[in-house]
Structures are given as structure tokens and as C-alpha cells.
PDB file of C-alpha atoms in Angstrom:
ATOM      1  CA  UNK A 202       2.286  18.080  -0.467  1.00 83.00           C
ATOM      2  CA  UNK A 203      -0.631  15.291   0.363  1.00 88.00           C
ATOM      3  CA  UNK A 204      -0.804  14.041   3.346  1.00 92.00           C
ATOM      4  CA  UNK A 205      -2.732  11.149   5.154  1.00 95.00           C
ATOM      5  CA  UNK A 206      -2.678  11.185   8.926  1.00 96.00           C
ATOM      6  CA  UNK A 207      -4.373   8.523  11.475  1.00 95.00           C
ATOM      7  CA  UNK A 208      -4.938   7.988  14.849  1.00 88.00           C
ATOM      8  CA  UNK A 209      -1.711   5.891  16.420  1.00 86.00           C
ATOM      9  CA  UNK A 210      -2.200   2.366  17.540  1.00 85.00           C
ATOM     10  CA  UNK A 211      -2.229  -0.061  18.762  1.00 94.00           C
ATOM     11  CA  UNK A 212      -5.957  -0.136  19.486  1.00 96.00           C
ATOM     12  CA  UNK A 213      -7.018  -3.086  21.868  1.00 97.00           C
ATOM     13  CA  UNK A 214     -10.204  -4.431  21.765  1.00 97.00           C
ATOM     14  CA  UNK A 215     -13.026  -7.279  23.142  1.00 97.00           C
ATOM     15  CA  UNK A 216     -14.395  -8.745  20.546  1.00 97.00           C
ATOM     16  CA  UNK A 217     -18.284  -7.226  19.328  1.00 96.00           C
ATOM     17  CA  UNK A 218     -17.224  -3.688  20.213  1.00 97.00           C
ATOM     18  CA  UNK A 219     -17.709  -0.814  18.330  1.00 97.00           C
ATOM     19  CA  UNK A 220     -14.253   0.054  16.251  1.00 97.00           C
ATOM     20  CA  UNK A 221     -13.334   3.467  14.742  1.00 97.00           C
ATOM     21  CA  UNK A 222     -10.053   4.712  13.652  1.00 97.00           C
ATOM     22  CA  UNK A 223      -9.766   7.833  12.451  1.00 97.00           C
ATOM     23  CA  UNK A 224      -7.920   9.497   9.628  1.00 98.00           C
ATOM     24  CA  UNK A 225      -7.767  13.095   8.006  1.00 97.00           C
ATOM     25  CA  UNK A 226      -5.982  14.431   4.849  1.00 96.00           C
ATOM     26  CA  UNK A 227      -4.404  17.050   3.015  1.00 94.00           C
ATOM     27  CA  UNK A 228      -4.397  17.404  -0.710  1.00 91.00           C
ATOM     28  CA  UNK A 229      -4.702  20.187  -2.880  1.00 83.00           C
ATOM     29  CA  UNK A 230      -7.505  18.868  -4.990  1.00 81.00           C
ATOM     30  CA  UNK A 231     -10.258  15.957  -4.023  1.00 87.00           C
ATOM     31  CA  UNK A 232      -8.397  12.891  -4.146  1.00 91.00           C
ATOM     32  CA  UNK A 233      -9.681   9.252  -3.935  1.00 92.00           C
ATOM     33  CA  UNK A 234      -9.731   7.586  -0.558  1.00 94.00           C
ATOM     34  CA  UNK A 235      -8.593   3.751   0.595  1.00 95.00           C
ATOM     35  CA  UNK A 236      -8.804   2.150   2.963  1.00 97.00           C
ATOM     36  CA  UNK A 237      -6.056  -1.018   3.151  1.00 96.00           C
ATOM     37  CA  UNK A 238      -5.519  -3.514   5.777  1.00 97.00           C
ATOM     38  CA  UNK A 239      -2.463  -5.691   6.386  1.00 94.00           C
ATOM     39  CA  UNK A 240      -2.391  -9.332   7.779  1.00 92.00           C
ATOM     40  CA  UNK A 241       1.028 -11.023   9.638  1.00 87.00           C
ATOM     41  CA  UNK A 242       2.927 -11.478   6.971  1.00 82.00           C
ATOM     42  CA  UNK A 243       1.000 -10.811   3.806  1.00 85.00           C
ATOM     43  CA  UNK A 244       0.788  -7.848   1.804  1.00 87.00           C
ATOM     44  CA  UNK A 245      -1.800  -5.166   1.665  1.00 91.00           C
ATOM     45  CA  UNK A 246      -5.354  -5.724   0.666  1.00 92.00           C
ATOM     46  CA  UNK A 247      -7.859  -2.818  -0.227  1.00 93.00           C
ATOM     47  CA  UNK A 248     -10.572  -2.566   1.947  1.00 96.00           C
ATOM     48  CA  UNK A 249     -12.772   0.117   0.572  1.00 96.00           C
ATOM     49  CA  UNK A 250     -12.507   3.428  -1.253  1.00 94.00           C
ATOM     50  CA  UNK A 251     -14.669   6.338  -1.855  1.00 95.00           C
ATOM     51  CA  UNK A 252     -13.907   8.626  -4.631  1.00 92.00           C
ATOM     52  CA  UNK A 253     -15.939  11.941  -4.332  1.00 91.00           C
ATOM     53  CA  UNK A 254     -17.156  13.620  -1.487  1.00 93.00           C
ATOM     54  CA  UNK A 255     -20.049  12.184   0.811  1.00 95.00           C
ATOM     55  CA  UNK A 256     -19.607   8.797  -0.753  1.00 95.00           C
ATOM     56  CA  UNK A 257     -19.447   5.816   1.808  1.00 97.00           C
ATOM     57  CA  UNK A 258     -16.969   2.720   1.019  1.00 96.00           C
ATOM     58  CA  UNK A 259     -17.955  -0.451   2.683  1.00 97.00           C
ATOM     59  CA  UNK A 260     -16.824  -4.172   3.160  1.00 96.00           C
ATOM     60  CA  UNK A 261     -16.896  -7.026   5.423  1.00 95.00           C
ATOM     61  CA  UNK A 262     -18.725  -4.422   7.415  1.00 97.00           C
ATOM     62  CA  UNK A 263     -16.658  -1.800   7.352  1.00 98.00           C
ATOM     63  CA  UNK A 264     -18.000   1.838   6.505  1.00 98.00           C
ATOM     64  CA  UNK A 265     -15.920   4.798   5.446  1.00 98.00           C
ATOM     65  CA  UNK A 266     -17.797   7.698   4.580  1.00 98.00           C
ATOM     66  CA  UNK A 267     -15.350  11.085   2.032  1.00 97.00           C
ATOM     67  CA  UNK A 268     -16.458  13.775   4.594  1.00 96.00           C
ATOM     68  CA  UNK A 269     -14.882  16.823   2.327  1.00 94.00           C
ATOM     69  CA  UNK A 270     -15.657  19.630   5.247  1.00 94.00           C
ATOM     70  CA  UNK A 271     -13.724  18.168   7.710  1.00 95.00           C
ATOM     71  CA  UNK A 272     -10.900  16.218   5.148  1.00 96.00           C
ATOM     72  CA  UNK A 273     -11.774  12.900   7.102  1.00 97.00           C
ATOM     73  CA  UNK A 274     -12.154   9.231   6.213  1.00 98.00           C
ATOM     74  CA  UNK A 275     -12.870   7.602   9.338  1.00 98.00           C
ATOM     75  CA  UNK A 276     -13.231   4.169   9.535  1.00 98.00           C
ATOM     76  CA  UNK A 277     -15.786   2.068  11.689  1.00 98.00           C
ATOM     77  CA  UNK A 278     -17.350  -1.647  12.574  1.00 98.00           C
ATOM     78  CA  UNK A 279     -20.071  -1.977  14.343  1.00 96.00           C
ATOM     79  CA  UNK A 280     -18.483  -5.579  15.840  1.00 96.00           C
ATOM     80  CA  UNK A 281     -15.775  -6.515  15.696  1.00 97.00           C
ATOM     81  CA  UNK A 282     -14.373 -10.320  15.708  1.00 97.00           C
ATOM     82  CA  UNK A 283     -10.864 -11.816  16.187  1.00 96.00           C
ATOM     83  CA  UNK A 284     -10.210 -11.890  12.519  1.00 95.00           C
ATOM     84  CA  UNK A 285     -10.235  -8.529  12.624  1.00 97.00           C
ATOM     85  CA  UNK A 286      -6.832  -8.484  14.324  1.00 96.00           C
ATOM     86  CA  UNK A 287      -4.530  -6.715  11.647  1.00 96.00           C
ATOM     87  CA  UNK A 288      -2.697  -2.746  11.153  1.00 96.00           C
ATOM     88  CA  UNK A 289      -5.325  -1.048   8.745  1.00 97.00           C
ATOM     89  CA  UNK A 290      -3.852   1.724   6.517  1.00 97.00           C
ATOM     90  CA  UNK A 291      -5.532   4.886   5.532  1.00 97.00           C
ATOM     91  CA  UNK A 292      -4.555   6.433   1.841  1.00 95.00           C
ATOM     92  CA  UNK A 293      -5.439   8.514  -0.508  1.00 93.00           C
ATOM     93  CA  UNK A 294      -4.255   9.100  -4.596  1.00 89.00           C
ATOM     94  CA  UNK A 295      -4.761  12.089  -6.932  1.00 83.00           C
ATOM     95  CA  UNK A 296      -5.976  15.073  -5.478  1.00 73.00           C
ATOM     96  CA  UNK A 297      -3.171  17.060  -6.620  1.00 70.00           C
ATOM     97  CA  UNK A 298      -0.401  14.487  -7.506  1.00 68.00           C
ATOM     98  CA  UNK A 299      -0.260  11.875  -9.944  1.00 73.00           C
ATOM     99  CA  UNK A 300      -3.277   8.850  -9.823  1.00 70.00           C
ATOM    100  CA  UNK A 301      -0.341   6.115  -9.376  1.00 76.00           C
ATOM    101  CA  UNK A 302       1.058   7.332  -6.331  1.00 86.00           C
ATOM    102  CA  UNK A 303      -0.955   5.806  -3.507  1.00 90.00           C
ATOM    103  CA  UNK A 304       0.228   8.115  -0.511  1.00 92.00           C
ATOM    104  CA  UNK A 305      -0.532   6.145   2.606  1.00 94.00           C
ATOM    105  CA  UNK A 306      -0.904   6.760   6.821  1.00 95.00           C
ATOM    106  CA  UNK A 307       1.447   5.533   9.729  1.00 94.00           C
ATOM    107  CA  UNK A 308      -1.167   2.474   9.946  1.00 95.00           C
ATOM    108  CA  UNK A 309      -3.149   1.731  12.816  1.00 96.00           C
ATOM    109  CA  UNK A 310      -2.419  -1.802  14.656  1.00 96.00           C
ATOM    110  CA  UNK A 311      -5.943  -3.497  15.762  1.00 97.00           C
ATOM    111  CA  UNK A 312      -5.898  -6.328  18.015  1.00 96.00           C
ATOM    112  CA  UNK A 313      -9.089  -7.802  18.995  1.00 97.00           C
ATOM    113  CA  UNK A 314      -9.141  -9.722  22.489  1.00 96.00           C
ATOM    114  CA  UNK A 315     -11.642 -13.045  22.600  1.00 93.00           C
TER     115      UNK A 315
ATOM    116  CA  UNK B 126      -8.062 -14.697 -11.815  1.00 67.00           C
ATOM    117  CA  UNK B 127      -4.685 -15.257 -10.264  1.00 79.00           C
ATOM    118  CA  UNK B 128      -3.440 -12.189  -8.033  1.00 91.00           C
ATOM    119  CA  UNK B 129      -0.221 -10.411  -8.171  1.00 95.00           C
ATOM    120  CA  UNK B 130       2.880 -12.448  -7.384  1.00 96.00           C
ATOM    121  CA  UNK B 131       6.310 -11.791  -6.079  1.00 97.00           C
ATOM    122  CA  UNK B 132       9.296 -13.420  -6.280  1.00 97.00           C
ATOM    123  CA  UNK B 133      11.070 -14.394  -4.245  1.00 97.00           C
ATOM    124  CA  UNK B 134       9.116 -14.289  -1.014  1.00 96.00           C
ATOM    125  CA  UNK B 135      12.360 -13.884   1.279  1.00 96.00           C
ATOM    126  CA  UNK B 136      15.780 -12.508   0.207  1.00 96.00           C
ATOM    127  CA  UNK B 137      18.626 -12.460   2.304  1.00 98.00           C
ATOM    128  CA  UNK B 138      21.876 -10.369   1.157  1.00 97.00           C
ATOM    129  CA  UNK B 139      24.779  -8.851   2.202  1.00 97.00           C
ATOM    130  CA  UNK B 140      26.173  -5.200   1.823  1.00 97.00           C
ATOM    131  CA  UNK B 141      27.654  -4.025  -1.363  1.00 97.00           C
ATOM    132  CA  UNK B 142      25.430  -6.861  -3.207  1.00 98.00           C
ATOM    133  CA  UNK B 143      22.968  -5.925  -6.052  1.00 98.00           C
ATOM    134  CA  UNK B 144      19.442  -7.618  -5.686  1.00 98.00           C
ATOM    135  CA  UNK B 145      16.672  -8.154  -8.202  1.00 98.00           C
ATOM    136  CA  UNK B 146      12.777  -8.676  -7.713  1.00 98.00           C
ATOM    137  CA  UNK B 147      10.420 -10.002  -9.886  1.00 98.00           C
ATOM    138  CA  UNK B 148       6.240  -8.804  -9.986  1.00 98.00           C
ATOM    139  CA  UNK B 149       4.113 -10.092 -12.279  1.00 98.00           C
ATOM    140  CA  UNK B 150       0.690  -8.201 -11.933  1.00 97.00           C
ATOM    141  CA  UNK B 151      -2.925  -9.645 -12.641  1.00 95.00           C
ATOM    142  CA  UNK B 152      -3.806 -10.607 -15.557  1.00 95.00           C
ATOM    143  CA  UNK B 153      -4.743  -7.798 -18.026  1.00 93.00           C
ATOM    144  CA  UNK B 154      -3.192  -5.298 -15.882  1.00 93.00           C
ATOM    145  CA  UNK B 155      -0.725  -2.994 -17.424  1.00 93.00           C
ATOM    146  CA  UNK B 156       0.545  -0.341 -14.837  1.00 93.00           C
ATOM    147  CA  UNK B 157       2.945  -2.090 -11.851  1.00 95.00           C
ATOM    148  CA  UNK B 158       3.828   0.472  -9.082  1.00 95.00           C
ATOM    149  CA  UNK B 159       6.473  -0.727  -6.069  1.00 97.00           C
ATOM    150  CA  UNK B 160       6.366   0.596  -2.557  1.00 96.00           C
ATOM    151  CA  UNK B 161       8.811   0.015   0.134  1.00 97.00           C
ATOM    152  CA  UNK B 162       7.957  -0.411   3.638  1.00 94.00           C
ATOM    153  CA  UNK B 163       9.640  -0.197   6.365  1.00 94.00           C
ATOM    154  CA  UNK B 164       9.002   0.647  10.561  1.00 90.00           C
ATOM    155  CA  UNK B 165      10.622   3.940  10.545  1.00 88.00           C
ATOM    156  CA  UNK B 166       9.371   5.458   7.287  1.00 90.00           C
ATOM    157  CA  UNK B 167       6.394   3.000   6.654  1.00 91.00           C
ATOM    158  CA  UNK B 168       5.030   3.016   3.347  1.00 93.00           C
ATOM    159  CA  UNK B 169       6.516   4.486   0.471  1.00 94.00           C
ATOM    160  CA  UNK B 170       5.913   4.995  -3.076  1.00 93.00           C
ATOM    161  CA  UNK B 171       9.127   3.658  -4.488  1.00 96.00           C
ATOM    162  CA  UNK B 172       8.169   3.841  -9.032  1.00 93.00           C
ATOM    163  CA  UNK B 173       5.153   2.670 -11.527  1.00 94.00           C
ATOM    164  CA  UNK B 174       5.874   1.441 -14.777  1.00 94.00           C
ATOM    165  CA  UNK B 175       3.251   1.127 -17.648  1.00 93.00           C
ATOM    166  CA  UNK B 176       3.811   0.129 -21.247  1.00 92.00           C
ATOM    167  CA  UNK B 177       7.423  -0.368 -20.645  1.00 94.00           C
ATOM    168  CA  UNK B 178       8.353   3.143 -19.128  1.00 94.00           C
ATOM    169  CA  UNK B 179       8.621   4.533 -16.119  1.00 93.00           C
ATOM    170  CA  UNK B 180       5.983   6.890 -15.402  1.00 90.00           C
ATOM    171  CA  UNK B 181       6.274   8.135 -12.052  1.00 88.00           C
ATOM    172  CA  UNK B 182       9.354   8.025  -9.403  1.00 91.00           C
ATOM    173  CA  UNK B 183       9.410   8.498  -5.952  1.00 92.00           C
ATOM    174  CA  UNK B 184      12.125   9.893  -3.496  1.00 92.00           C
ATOM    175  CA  UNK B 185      14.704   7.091  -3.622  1.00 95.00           C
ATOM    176  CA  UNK B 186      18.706   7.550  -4.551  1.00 96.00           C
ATOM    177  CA  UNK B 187      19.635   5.691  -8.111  1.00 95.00           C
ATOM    178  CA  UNK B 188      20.526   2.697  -6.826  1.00 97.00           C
ATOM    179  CA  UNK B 189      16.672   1.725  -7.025  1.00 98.00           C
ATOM    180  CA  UNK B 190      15.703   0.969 -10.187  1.00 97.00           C
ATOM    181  CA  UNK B 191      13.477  -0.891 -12.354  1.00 97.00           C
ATOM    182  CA  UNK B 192      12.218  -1.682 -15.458  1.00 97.00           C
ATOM    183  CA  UNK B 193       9.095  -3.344 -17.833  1.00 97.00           C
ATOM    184  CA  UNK B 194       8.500  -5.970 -19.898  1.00 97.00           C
ATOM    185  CA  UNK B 195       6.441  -5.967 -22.750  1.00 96.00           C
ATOM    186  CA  UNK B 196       3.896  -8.860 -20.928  1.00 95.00           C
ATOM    187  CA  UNK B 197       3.986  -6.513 -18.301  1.00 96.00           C
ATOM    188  CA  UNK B 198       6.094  -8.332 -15.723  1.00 98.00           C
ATOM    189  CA  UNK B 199       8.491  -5.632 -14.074  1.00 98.00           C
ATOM    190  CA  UNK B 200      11.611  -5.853 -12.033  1.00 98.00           C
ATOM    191  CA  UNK B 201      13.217  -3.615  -9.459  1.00 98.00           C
ATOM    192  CA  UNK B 202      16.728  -3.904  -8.753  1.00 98.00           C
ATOM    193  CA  UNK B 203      19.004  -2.524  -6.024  1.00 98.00           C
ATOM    194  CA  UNK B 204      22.649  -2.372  -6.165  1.00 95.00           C
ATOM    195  CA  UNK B 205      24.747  -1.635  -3.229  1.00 96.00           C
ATOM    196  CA  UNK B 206      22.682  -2.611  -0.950  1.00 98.00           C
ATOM    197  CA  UNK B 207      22.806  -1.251   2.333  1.00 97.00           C
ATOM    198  CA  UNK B 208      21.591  -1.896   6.249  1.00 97.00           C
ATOM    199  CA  UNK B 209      18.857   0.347   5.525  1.00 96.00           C
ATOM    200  CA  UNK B 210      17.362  -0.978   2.492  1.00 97.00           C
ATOM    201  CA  UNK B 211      16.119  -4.331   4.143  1.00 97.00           C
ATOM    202  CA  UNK B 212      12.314  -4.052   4.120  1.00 97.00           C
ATOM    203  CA  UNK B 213       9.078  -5.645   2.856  1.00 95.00           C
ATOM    204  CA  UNK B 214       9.187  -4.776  -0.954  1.00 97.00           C
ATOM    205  CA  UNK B 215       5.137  -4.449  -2.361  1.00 96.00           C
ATOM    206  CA  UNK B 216       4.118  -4.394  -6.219  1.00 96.00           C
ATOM    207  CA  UNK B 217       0.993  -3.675  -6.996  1.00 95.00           C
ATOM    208  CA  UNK B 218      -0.990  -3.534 -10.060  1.00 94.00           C
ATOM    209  CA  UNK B 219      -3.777  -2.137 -12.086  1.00 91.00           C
ATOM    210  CA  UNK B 220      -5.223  -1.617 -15.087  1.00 87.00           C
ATOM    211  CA  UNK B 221      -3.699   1.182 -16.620  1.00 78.00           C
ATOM    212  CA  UNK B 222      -1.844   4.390 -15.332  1.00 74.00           C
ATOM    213  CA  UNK B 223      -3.232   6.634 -13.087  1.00 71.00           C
ATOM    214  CA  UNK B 224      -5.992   4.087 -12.405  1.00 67.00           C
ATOM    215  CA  UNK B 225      -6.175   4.793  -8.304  1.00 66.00           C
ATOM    216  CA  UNK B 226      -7.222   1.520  -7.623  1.00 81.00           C
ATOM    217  CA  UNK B 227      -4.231  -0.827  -6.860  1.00 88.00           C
ATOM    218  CA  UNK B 228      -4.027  -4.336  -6.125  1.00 91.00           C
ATOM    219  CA  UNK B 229      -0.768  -5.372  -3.900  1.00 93.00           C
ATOM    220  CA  UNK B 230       0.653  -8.896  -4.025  1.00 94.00           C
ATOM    221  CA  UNK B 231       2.395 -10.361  -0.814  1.00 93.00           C
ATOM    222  CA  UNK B 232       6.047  -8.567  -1.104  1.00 95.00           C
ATOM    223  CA  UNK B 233       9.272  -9.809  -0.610  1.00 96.00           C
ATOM    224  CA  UNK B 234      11.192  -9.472   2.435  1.00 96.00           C
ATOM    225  CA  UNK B 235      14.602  -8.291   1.872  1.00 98.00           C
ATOM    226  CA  UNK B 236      16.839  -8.830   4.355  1.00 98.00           C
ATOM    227  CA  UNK B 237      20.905  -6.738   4.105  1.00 98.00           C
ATOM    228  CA  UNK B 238      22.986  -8.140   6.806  1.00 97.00           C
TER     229      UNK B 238
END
């Protein structure tokens, strides 16, 4: 079946350093790709997405880019900040099973040092 | 446009007891999906319900269940609750099923002691 998988954390960094976590799939078809990240104590909120190969998801200066070759949806900042600090998910839907069913990564805990 | 809330925000119960959580998704939004997560098994897709039926399931035993109302407001209820079902409970919305983007609300922390 799908899978998502992603690098373990935590990940520890100074603040303005270059971030990347990294995350590859399986899926039988060409599913759409999410990023999520997850604040103490709240819920999960989406990111970015890309839905078809070579397309690049971005926010609050975060890039993904659907690399279809190499089934990988890494994601990178070029600085971070404090605010940062959070366990970013990696996730994908469709590609083989149903639209609805967001199938999600281990999550990847970031910490950001001052 | 108000998010997706949850109620309650913090649950506690003991085993044996039946629990019930409320979601009421964003405006306009028809499709409500649930995911439990927990350390061990993290994230996982628990149901989704749109126009009132269930649509997809996930791997859980019966005791998870759940159900639609016609404004679109779902429940999910557990009965006999046990150690291992005390997690953060997440409903998430969108517009209609199989609509891959979904928009979570805060969950509800369930606590089984």
C-alpha cells in the first residue's frame, strides 16, 4: 500500500540556518503531496502541497518541490527562526487509494536554538 | 470564516466507558474525516463522512464509530474504551469527498485511565 517515509528527528538547529527534511513515497499512482506542521498543543495545519509532478508548494518560506523520479518531497527554508520550532509531517492522498485518506509520515520534530 | 472546531478540547475517562466527540467543519464544507494520533502509531486515518454516510473506513475494531448530520456536524464515538485508545483525536474538513485538501481543527485529547 502507500507509504510516506521521512527523515527521523529531532532536528536541532541555530536560528538562520538552512533547514531540509526529507521525505520519499510509495504509491501506486501519482498522488498529491502535503506538507503539515504541528504546534504544542494544537492540531495540524497544512503547509503546502503540490499535486503533479515537478510542481513546487511554498509558504512562509517553505519550498517543496513533487520530484516523480526519485518519489521525494523534500522540504527546505532557507532561514530558519524560533517560530519555526514545531514536528512537520509529510503526506500524501490518492495515488492509488481513495482522495479522503490523507496517509501521513512518522513526523519530524524541529527545534530551532536562539 | 471560522475554522474547524472540536469539542471538547480535553476528555478524561475511565475503562469500559463509551465517549462521544463532536466536529463541526468550516463552513460550506461537506466531507469530515477523523484521524487518531498517537506516539506509537502516529497518525492514522480513523473514517470520513460526507452527505450523511460513511464513505471511507480505516483499520480500527467496531467500537469506533461515527456518524453525520445533515448540517454536516459529525460525531465519533467509542465504547469500551480502553488504555490504548487515549490519544489526540483530529477532524478535519473539506469541501466535498475525495477533495485531498483537508483542513484539521485542534483535536481533543482523550485521556482512558
Amino acid at each position: 500500500g502507500n507509504s510516506v517515509t521521512q527523515m527521523e528527528g529531532p532536528v536541532t538547529l541555530s536560528e538562520e540556518a538552512f533547514l531540509t527534511i526529507n521525505c520519499t513515497y510509495t504509491a501506486t499512482g501519482y498522488p498529491s503531496l502535503f506538507w503539515y506542521v504541528q504546534y504544542p498543543g494544537e492540531g495540524l495545519q497544512l503547509l503546502l502541497k503540490a499535486t503533479k509532478a515537478d510542481d513546487k508548494g511554498s509558504n512562509k518560506g517553505f519550498e517543496a518541490t513533487y520530484r516523480k523520479e526519485t518519489t521525494s518531497f523534500h522540504l527546505e527554508k532557507g532561514s530558519v527562526q524560533v517560530s519555526d520550532s514545531a514536528v512537520y509531517f509529510c503526506a500524501l492522498s490518492g495515488g492509488g487509494s481513495s482522495a479522503s485518506k490523507i496517509i501521513f509520515g512518522s513526523g519530524t520534530r524541529l527545534s530551532i536554538r536562539p | 470564516k471560522a475554522g474547524v472546531t472540536q469539542t471538547p478540547r480535553y476528555l478524561i475517562k475511565t475503562r469500559g466507558q463509551q465517549v462521544t466527540l463532536s466536529c463541526s467543519p468550516i463552513s460550506g464544507h461537506r466531507s469530515v474525516s477523523w484521524y487518531q494520533q498517537t506516539p506509537g502509531q502516529g497518525l492514522q486515518f480513523l473514517f470520513e463522512y460526507f452527505s450523511e454516510t460513511q464513505r471511507n473506513k480505516g483499520n480500527f475494531p467496531g467500537r469506533f464509530s461515527g456518524r453525520q448530520f445533515s448540517n454536516s456536524r459529525s460525531e465519533m464515538n467509542v465504547s469500551t474504551l480502553e488504555l490504548g485508545d487515549s490519544a489526540l483525536y483530529l477532524c478535519a474538513s473539506s469541501l466535498a469527498s475525495g477533495m485531498e485538501t483537508q483542513y484539521f481543527g485542534p483535536g481533543t485529547r482523550l485521556l482512558v485511565l
